[in-house]
XYZ file of C-alpha atoms in Angstrom:
232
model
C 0.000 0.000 0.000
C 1.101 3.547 -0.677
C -0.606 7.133 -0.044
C -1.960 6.501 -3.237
C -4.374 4.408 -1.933
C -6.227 6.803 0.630
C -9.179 8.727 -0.767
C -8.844 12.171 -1.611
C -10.672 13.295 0.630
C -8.746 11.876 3.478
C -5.860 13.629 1.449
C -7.505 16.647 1.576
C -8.589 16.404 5.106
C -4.416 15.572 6.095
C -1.645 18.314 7.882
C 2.155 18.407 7.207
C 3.639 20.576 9.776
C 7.400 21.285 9.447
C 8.929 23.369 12.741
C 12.207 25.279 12.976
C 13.173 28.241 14.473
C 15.852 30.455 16.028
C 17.261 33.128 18.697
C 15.460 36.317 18.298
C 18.723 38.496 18.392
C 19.811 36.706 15.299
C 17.080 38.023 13.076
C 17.312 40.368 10.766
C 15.676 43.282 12.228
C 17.344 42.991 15.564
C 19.870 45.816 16.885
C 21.523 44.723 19.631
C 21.679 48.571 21.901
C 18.119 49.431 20.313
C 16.357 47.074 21.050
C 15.698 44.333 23.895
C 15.034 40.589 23.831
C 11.257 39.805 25.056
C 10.757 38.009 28.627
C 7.289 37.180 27.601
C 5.185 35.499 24.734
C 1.775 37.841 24.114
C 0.477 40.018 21.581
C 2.635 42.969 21.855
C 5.890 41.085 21.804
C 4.847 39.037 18.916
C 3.757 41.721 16.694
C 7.655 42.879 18.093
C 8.921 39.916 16.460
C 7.000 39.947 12.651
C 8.492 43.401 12.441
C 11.924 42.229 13.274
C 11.936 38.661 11.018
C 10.193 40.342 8.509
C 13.329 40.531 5.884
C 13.626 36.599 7.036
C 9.760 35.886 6.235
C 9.979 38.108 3.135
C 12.813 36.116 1.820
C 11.468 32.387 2.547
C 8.233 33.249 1.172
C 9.274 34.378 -2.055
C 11.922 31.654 -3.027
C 9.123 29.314 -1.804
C 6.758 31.148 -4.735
C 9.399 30.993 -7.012
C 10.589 27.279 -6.395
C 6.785 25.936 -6.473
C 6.117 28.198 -9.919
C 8.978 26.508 -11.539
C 9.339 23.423 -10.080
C 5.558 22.976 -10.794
C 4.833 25.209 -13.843
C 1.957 27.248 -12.599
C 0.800 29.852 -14.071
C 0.365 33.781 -12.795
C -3.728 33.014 -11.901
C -2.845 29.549 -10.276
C -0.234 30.829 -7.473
C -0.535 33.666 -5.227
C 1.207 35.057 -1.838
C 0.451 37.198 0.459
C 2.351 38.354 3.542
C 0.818 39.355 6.677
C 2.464 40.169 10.453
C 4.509 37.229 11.118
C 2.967 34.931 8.827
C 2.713 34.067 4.942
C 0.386 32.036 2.695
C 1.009 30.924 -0.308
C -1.846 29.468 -2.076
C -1.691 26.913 -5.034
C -4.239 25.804 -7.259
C -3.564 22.217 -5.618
C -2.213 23.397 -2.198
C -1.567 25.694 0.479
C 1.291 27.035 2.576
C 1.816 28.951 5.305
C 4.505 29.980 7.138
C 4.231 31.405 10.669
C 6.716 33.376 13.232
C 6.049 32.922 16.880
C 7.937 33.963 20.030
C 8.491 30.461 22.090
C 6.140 30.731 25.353
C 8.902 28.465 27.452
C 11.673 30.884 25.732
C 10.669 34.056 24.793
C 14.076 34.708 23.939
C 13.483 32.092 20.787
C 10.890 31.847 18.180
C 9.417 28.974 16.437
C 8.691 28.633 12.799
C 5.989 26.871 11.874
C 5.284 25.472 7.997
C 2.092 24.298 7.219
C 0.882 22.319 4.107
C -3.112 21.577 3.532
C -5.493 20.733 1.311
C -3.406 18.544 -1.108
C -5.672 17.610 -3.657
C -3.871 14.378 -4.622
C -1.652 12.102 -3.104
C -0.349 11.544 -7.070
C 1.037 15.141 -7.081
C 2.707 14.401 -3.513
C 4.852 11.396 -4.967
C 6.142 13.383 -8.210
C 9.741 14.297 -8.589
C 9.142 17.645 -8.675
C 6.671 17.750 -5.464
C 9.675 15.524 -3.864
C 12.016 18.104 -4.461
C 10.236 21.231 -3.050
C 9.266 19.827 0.050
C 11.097 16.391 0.821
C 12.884 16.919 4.157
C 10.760 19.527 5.379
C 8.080 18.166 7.554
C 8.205 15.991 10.455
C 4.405 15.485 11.368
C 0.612 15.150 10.286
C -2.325 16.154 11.417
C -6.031 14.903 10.520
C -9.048 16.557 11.809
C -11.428 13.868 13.220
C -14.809 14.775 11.417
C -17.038 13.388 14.154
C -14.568 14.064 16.995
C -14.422 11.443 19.629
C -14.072 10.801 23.301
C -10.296 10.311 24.122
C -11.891 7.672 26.610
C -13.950 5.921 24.159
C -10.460 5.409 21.996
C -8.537 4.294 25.119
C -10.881 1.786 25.864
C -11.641 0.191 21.845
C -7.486 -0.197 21.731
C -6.900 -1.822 25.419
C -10.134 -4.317 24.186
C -8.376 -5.589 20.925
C -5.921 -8.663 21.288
C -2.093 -8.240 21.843
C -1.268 -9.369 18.629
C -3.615 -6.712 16.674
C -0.781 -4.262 16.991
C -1.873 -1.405 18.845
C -0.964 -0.281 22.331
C -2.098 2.542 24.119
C -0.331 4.966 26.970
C -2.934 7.972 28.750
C -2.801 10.440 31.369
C -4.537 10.105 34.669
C -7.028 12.949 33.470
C -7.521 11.409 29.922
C -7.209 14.339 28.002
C -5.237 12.709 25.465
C -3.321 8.965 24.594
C -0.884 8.216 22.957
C -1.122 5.541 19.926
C 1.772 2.749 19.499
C 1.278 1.319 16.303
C 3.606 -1.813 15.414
C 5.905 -0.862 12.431
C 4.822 2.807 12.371
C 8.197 4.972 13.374
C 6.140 7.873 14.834
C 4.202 8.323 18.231
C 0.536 9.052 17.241
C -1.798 11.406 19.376
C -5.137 11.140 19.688
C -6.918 14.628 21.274
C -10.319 13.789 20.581
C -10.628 16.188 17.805
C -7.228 15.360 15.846
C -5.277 12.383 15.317
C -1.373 13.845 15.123
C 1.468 11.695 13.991
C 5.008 12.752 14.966
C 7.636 10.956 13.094
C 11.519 11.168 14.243
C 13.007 12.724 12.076
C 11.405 14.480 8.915
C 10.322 13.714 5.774
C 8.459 14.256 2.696
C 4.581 14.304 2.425
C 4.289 11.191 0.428
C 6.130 9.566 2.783
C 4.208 10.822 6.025
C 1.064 9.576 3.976
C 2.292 6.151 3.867
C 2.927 6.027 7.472
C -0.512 7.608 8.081
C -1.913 4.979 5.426
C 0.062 2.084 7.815
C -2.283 3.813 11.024
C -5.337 3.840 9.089
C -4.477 -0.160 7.965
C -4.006 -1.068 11.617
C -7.533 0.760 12.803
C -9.420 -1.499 10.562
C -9.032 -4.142 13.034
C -11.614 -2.337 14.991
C -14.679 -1.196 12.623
C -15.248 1.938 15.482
C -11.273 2.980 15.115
C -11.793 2.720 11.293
C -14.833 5.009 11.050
C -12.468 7.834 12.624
C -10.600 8.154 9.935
C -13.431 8.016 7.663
């Protein structure tokens, strides 16, 4: 099986999330004497930091537009960007992407780039060359809305019911408020929340590849007929 197998509209419905980031007083826009490194992560001190890392977003937006019109051959009325605070979209006729800038809450004195691809329209385009070589290497998770949502309990208790040889094994939280997901031969932990499923993978990859590893979850729920029916 291969991520050509899931429906599009599972394909539609799937996250890649890439993550970086950096020390503030490395950006751009930072002068050391002028100004000074946020203690805090709020509203003021993040609309501090899209000022200052806006040369940085500028720059990564743009070579993203141009490496996607090439790579991809789009045309002027099938690719647009736009650039907003700390944050840029750039929308494809088969895709979107957004980049975001945000100050790290447990380290102000950091921020956090987050890269965000949705609404693939086929898993095909995800396993050309050219797809491969704008974005292979650059995410490390996925993310699937649950369309019904579901009680994290209700999930904890389907998995511990199955047998031990059906592949799944799950950890929780006194409180319940999320589990984790072993699945046998999957390399990434998977999170249920009740209203996402979230796979985190060890190291990153490209989307067609995160597909196949959430195909390999969504092969494993179909031991259960009420795990299946959360992935549609």
């Amino acid at each position: 099986m291969t991520a050509s197998d899931l429906p599009p509209g599972i394909v539609a419905g799937i996250s890649f999330i890439g993550r970086g980031g950096g020390q503030v007083k490395a950006l751009g826009g930072f002068r050391k004497g002028h100004h000074t490194l946020p203690d805090a992560a709020n509203e003021t001190t993040n609309a501090f930091l899209a000022k200052i890392c806006a040369g940085e977003l500028a720059g990564e937006a743009e070579r993203l537009f141009q490496d996607t019109r090439t790579a991809l051959g789009y045309k002027r009325r099938e690719l647009a960007l736009e650039t907003a605070g700390g944050s840029a979209l750039l929308t494809a006729k088969d895709f979107t992407v957004e980049i975001a800038y945000a100050l790290e809450p447990a380290d102000p004195a950091r921020y956090a780039i987050t890269t965000t691809l949705r609404g693939l329209r086929s898993a095909e385009l995800a396993r050309t060359p050219e797809f491969e070589g704008l974005f292979g290497g650059r995410f490390g998770e996925v993310s699937f809305a649950l369309r019904k949502g579901a009680r994290v309990e209700d999930v904890i208790d389907l998995i511990e019911a199955l047998e031990p040889g059906d592949g799944l094994r799950v950890e929780f939280p006194s409180d319940c408020r999320e589990c984790l997901i072993r699945v046998e031969g999957v390399d990434a932990v998977v999170r249920c929340t009740g209203q996402s499923l979230e796979m985190v993978f060890p190291r990153n990859g490209s989307p067609a590849g995160l597909m196949d590893g959430f195909l390999a979850v969504r092969h494993a729920f179909s031991v259960s007929p009420s795990l299946n029916r959360l992935l549609g």
